[in-house]
PDB file of C-alpha atoms in Angstrom:
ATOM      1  CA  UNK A   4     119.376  48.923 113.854  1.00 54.00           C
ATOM      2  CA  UNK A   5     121.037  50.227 117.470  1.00 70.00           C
ATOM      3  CA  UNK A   6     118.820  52.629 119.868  1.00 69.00           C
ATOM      4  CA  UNK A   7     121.010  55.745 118.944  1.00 68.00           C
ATOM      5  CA  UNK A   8     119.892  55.533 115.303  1.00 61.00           C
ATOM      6  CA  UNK A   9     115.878  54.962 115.770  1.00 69.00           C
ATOM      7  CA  UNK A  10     116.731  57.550 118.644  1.00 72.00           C
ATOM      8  CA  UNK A  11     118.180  59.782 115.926  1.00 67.00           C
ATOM      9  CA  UNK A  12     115.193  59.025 113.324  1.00 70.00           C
ATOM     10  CA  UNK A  13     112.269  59.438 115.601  1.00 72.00           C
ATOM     11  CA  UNK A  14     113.802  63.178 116.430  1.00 74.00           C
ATOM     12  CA  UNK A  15     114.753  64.423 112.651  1.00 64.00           C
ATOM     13  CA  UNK A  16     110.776  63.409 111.872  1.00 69.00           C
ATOM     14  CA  UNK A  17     109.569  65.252 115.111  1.00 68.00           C
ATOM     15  CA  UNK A  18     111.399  68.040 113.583  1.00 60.00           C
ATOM     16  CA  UNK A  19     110.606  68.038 110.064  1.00 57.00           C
ATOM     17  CA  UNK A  20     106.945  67.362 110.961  1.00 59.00           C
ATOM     18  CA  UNK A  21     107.189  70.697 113.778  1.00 56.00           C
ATOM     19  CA  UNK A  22     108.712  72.464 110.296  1.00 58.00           C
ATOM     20  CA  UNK A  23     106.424  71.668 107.594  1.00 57.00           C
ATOM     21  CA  UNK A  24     103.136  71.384 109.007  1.00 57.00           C
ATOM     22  CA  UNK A  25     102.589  72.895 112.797  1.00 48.00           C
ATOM     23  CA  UNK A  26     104.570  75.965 111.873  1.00 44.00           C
ATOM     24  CA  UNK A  27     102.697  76.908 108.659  1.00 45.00           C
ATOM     25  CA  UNK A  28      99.486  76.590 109.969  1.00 38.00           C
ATOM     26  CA  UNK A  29     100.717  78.627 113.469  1.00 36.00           C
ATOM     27  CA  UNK A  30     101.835  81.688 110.843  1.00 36.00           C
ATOM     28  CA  UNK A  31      98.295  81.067 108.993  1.00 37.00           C
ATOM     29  CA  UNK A  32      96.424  81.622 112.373  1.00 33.00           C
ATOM     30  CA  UNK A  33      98.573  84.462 113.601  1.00 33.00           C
ATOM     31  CA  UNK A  34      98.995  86.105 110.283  1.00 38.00           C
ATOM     32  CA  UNK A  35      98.146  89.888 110.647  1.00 47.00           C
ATOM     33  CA  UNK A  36      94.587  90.624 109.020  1.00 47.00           C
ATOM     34  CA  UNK A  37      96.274  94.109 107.248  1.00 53.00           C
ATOM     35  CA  UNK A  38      98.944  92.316 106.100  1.00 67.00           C
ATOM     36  CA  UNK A  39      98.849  93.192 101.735  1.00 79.00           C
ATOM     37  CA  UNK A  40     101.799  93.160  99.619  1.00 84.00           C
ATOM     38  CA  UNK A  41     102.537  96.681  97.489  1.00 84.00           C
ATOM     39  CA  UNK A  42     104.587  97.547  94.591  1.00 82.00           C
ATOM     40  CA  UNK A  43     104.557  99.640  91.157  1.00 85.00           C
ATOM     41  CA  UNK A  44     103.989 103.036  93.305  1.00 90.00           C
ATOM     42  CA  UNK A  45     102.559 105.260  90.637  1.00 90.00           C
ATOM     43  CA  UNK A  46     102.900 108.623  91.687  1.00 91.00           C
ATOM     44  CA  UNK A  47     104.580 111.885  90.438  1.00 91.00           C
ATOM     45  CA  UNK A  48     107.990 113.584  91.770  1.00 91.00           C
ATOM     46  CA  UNK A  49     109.862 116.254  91.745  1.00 92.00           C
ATOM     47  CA  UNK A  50     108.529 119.380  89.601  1.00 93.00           C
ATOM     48  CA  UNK A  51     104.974 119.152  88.966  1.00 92.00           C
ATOM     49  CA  UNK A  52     103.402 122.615  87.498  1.00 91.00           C
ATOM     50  CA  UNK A  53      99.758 123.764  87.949  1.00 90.00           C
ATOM     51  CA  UNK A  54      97.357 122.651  85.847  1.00 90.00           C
ATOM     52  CA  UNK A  55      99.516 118.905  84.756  1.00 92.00           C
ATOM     53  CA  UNK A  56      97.227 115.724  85.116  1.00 93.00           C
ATOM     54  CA  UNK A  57      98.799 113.062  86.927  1.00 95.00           C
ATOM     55  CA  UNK A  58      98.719 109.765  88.302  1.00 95.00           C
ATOM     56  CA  UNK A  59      98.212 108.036  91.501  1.00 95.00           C
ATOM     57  CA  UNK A  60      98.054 104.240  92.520  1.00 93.00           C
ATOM     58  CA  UNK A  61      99.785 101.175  92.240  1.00 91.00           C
ATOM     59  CA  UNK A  62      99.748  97.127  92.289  1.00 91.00           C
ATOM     60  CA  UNK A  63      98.196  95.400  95.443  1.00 91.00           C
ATOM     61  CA  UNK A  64      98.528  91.285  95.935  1.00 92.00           C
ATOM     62  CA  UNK A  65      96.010  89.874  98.612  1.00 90.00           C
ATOM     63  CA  UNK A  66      98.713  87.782 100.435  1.00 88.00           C
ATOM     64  CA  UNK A  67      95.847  86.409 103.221  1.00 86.00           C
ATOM     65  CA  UNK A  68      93.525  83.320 102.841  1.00 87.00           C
ATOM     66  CA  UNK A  69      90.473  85.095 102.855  1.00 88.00           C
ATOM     67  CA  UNK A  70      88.733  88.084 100.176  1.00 90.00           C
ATOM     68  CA  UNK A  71      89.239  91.604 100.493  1.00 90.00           C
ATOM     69  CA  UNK A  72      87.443  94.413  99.595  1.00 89.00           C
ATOM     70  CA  UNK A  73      88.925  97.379  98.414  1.00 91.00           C
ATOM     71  CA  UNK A  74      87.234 100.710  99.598  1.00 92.00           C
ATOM     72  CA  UNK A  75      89.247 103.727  98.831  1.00 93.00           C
ATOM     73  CA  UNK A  76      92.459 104.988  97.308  1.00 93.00           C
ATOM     74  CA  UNK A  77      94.145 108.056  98.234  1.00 95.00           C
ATOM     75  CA  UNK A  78      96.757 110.744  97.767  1.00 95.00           C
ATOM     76  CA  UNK A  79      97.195 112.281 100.925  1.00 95.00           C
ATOM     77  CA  UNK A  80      99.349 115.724 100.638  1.00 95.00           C
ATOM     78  CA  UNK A  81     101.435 116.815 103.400  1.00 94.00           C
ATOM     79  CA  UNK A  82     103.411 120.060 104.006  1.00 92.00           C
ATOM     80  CA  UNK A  83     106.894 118.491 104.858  1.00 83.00           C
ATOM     81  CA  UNK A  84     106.864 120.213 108.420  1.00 83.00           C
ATOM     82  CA  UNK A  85     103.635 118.178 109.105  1.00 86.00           C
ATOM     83  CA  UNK A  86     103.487 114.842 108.441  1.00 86.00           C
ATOM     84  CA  UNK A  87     100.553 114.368 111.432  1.00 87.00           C
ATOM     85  CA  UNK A  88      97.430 116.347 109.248  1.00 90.00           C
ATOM     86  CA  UNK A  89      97.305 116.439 105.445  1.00 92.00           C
ATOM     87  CA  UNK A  90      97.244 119.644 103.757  1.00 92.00           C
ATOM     88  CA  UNK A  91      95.143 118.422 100.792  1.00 93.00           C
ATOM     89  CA  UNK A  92      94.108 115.217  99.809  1.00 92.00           C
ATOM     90  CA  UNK A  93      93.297 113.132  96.383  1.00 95.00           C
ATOM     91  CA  UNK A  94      90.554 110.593  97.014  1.00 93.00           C
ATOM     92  CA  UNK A  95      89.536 107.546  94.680  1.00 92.00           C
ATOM     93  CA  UNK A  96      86.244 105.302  95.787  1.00 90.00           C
ATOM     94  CA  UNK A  97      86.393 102.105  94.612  1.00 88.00           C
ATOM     95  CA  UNK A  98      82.684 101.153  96.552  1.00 81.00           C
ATOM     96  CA  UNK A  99      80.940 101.646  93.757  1.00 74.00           C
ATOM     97  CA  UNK A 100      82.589  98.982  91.610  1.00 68.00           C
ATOM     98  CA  UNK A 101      80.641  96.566  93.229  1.00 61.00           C
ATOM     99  CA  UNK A 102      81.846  93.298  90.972  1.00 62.00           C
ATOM    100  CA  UNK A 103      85.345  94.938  90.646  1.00 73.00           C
ATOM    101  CA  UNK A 104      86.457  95.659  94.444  1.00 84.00           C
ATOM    102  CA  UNK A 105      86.473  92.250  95.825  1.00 89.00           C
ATOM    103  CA  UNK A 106      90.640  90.554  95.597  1.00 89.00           C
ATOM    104  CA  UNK A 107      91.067  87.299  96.285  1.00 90.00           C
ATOM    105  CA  UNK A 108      93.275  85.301  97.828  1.00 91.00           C
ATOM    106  CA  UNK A 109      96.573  85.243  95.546  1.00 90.00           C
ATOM    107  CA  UNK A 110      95.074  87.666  93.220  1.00 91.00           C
ATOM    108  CA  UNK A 111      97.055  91.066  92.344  1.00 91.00           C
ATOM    109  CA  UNK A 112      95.240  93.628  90.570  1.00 90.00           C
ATOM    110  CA  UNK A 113      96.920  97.616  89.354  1.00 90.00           C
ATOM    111  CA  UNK A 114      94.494 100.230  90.802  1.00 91.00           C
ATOM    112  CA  UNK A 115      94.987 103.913  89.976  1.00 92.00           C
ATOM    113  CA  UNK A 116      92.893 107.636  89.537  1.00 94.00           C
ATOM    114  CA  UNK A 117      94.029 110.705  87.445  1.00 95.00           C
ATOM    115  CA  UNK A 118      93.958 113.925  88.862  1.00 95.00           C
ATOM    116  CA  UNK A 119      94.374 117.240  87.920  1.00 94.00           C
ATOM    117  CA  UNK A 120      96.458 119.601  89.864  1.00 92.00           C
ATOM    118  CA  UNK A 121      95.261 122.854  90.643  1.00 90.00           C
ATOM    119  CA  UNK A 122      95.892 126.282  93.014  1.00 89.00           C
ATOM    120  CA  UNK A 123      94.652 123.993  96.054  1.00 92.00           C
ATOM    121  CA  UNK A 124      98.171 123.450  95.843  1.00 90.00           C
ATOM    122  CA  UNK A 125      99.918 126.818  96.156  1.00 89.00           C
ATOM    123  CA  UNK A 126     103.591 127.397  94.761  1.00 87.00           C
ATOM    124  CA  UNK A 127     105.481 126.265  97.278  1.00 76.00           C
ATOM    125  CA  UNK A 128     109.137 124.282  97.915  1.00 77.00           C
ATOM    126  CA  UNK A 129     107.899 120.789  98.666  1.00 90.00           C
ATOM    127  CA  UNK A 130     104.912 118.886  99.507  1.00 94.00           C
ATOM    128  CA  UNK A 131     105.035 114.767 100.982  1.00 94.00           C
ATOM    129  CA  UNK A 132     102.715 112.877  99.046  1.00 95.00           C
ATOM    130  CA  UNK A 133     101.457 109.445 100.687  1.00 94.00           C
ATOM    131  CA  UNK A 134      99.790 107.038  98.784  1.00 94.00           C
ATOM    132  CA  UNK A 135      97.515 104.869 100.818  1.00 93.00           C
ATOM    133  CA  UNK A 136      95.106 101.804 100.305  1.00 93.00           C
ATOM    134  CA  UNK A 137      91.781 101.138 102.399  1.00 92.00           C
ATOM    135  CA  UNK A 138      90.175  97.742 102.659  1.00 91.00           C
ATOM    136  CA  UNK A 139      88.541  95.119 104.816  1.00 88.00           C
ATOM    137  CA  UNK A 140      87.383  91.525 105.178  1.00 88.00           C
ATOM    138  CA  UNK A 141      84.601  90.947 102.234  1.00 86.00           C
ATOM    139  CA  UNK A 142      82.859  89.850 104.884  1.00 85.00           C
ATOM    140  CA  UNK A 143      82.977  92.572 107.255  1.00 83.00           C
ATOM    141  CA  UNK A 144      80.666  95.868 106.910  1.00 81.00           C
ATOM    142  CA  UNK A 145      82.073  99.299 106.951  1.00 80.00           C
ATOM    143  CA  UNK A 146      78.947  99.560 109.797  1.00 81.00           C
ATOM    144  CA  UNK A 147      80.762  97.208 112.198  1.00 82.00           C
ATOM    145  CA  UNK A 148      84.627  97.622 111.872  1.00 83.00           C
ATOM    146  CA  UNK A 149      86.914 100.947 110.191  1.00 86.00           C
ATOM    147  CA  UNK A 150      88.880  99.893 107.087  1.00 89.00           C
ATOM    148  CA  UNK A 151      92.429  99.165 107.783  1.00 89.00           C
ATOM    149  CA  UNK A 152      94.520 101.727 106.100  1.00 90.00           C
ATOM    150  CA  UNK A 153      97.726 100.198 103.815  1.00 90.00           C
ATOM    151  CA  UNK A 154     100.257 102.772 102.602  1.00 91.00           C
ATOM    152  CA  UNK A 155     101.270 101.509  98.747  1.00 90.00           C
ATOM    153  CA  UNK A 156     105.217 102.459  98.278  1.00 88.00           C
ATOM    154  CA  UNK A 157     107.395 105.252  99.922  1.00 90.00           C
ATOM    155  CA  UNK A 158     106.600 109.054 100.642  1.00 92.00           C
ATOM    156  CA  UNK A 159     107.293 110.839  97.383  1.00 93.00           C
ATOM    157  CA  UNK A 160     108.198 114.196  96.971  1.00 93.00           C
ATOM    158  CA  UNK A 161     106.589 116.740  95.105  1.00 94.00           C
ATOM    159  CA  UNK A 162     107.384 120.583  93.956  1.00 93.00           C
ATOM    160  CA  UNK A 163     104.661 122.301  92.612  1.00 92.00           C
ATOM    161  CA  UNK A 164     105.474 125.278  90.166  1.00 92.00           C
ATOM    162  CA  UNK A 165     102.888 127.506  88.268  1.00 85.00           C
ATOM    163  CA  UNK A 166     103.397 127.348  84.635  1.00 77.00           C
ATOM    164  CA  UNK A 167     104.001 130.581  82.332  1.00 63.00           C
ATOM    165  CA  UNK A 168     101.417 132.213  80.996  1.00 61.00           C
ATOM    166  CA  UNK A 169     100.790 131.394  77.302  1.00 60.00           C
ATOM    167  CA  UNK A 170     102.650 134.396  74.930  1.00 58.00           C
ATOM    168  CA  UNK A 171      99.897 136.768  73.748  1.00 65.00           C
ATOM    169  CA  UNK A 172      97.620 136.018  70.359  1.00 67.00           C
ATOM    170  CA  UNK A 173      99.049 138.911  68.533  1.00 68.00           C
ATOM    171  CA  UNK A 174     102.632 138.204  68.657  1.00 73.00           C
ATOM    172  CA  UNK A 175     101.784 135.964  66.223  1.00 75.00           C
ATOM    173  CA  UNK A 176     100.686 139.485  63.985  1.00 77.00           C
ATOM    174  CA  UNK A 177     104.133 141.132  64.844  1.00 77.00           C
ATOM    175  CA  UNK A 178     105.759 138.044  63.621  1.00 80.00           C
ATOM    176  CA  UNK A 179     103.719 138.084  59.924  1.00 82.00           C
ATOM    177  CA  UNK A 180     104.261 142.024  60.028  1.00 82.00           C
ATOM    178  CA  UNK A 181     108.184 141.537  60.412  1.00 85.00           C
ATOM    179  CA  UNK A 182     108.382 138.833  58.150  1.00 86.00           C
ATOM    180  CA  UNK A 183     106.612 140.820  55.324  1.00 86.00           C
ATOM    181  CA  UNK A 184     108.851 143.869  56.214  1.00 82.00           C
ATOM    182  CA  UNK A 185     111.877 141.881  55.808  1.00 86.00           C
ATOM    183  CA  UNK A 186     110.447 140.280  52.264  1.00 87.00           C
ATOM    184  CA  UNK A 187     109.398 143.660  51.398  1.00 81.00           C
ATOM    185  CA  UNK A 188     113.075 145.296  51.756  1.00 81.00           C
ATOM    186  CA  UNK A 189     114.436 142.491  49.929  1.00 87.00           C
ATOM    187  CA  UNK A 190     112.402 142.624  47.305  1.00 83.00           C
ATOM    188  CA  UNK A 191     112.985 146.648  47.320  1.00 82.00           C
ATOM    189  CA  UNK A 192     116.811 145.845  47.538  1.00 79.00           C
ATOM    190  CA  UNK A 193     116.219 143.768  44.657  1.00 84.00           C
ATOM    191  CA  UNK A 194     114.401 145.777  42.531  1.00 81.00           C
ATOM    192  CA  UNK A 195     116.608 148.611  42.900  1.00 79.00           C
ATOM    193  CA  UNK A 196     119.470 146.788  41.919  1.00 82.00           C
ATOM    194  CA  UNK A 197     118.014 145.714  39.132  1.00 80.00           C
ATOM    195  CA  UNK A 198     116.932 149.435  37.609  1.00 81.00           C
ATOM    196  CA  UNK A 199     120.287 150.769  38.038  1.00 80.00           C
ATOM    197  CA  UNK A 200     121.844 147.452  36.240  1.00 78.00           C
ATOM    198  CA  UNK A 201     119.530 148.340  33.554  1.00 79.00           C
ATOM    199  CA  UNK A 202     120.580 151.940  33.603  1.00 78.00           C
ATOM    200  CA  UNK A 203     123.863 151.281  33.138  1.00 68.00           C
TER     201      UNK A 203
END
């Protein structure tokens, strides 16, 4: 074996061993604590009316190397002209679940809250809805550090109309009460034709 091929060798494994296990662990150290993976935004668009129950939330996967817990989801509602201060916002603890708000390393998990809409929405064109995630370190306290704030899928766009009223209780009355008079002049029709058959 010549120098220009052990020369040649000893490089490619320098390389390969830079690639495969200095880098990894480099991107492990670095890695940005608020770094979560999103997907399967559940959350309504277009034409939602007053008084419809709907569905916020979505699938998180805990892409770090340590447990998360998971302290609130929200629906934050924007007028479209203002994207800096919400106009009304959904909110969905997840403290409480004390066994159930911990996601581990690898671990993906669907979280979501119903709500129903209501006139703290007023008919208006559009509203921006944002969809957004808070959690921390398991083994952080709320007391010591503020959540880090994830935002799960795109800014969807609602339009909120007010439903019509429900049609009155007794036009169900004028419906018998025209139904009867139209069974009642056939029967008359019929009746009639029937006497002056019988009186010819």
């Amino acid at each position: 074996m010549n120098k220009k091929v052990i020369r040649l060798t000893i490089i490619l494994t320098s390389l390969l061993v830079v690639m495969f296990i200095v880098q990894p662990k480099l991107a492990e150290v670095t890695a940005d604590d608020r770094l979560l993976l999103a997907f399967d935004q559940l959350s309504p668009s277009g034409n939602v009316y007053q008084g419809d129950t709907v569905i916020f939330g979505g699938t998180v996967f805990n892409n770090q190397t340590r447990d998360l817990r998971l302290i609130e989801l929200s629906a934050d509602v924007y007028v479209p002209d203002n994207l800096s201060l919400p106009f009304h916002y959904y909110t969905h603890s997840l403290r409480e679940q004390i066994t159930r708000n911990i996601l581990e390393p690898n671990e993906a998990r669907t979280l979501s809250f119903e709500v129903t809409i209501g006139d703290e929405l007023p008919k208006a064109e559009n509203y921006t809805v944002i969809l957004s995630l808070q959690f921390m370190q398991a083994d952080q306290s709320e007391d010591d550090i503020t959540p880090y704030t994830y935002q799960i899928g795109t800014n969807a766009t609602i339009h909120i109309l007010i439903p019509r009223d429900d049609a009155p209780k007794y036009i169900y009355a004028v419906f018998v009460l025209l139904l009867l008079g139209i069974i009642a002049f056939i029967v008359l029709g019929i009746v009639g034709w029937v006497r002056e058959r019988r009186s010819s």
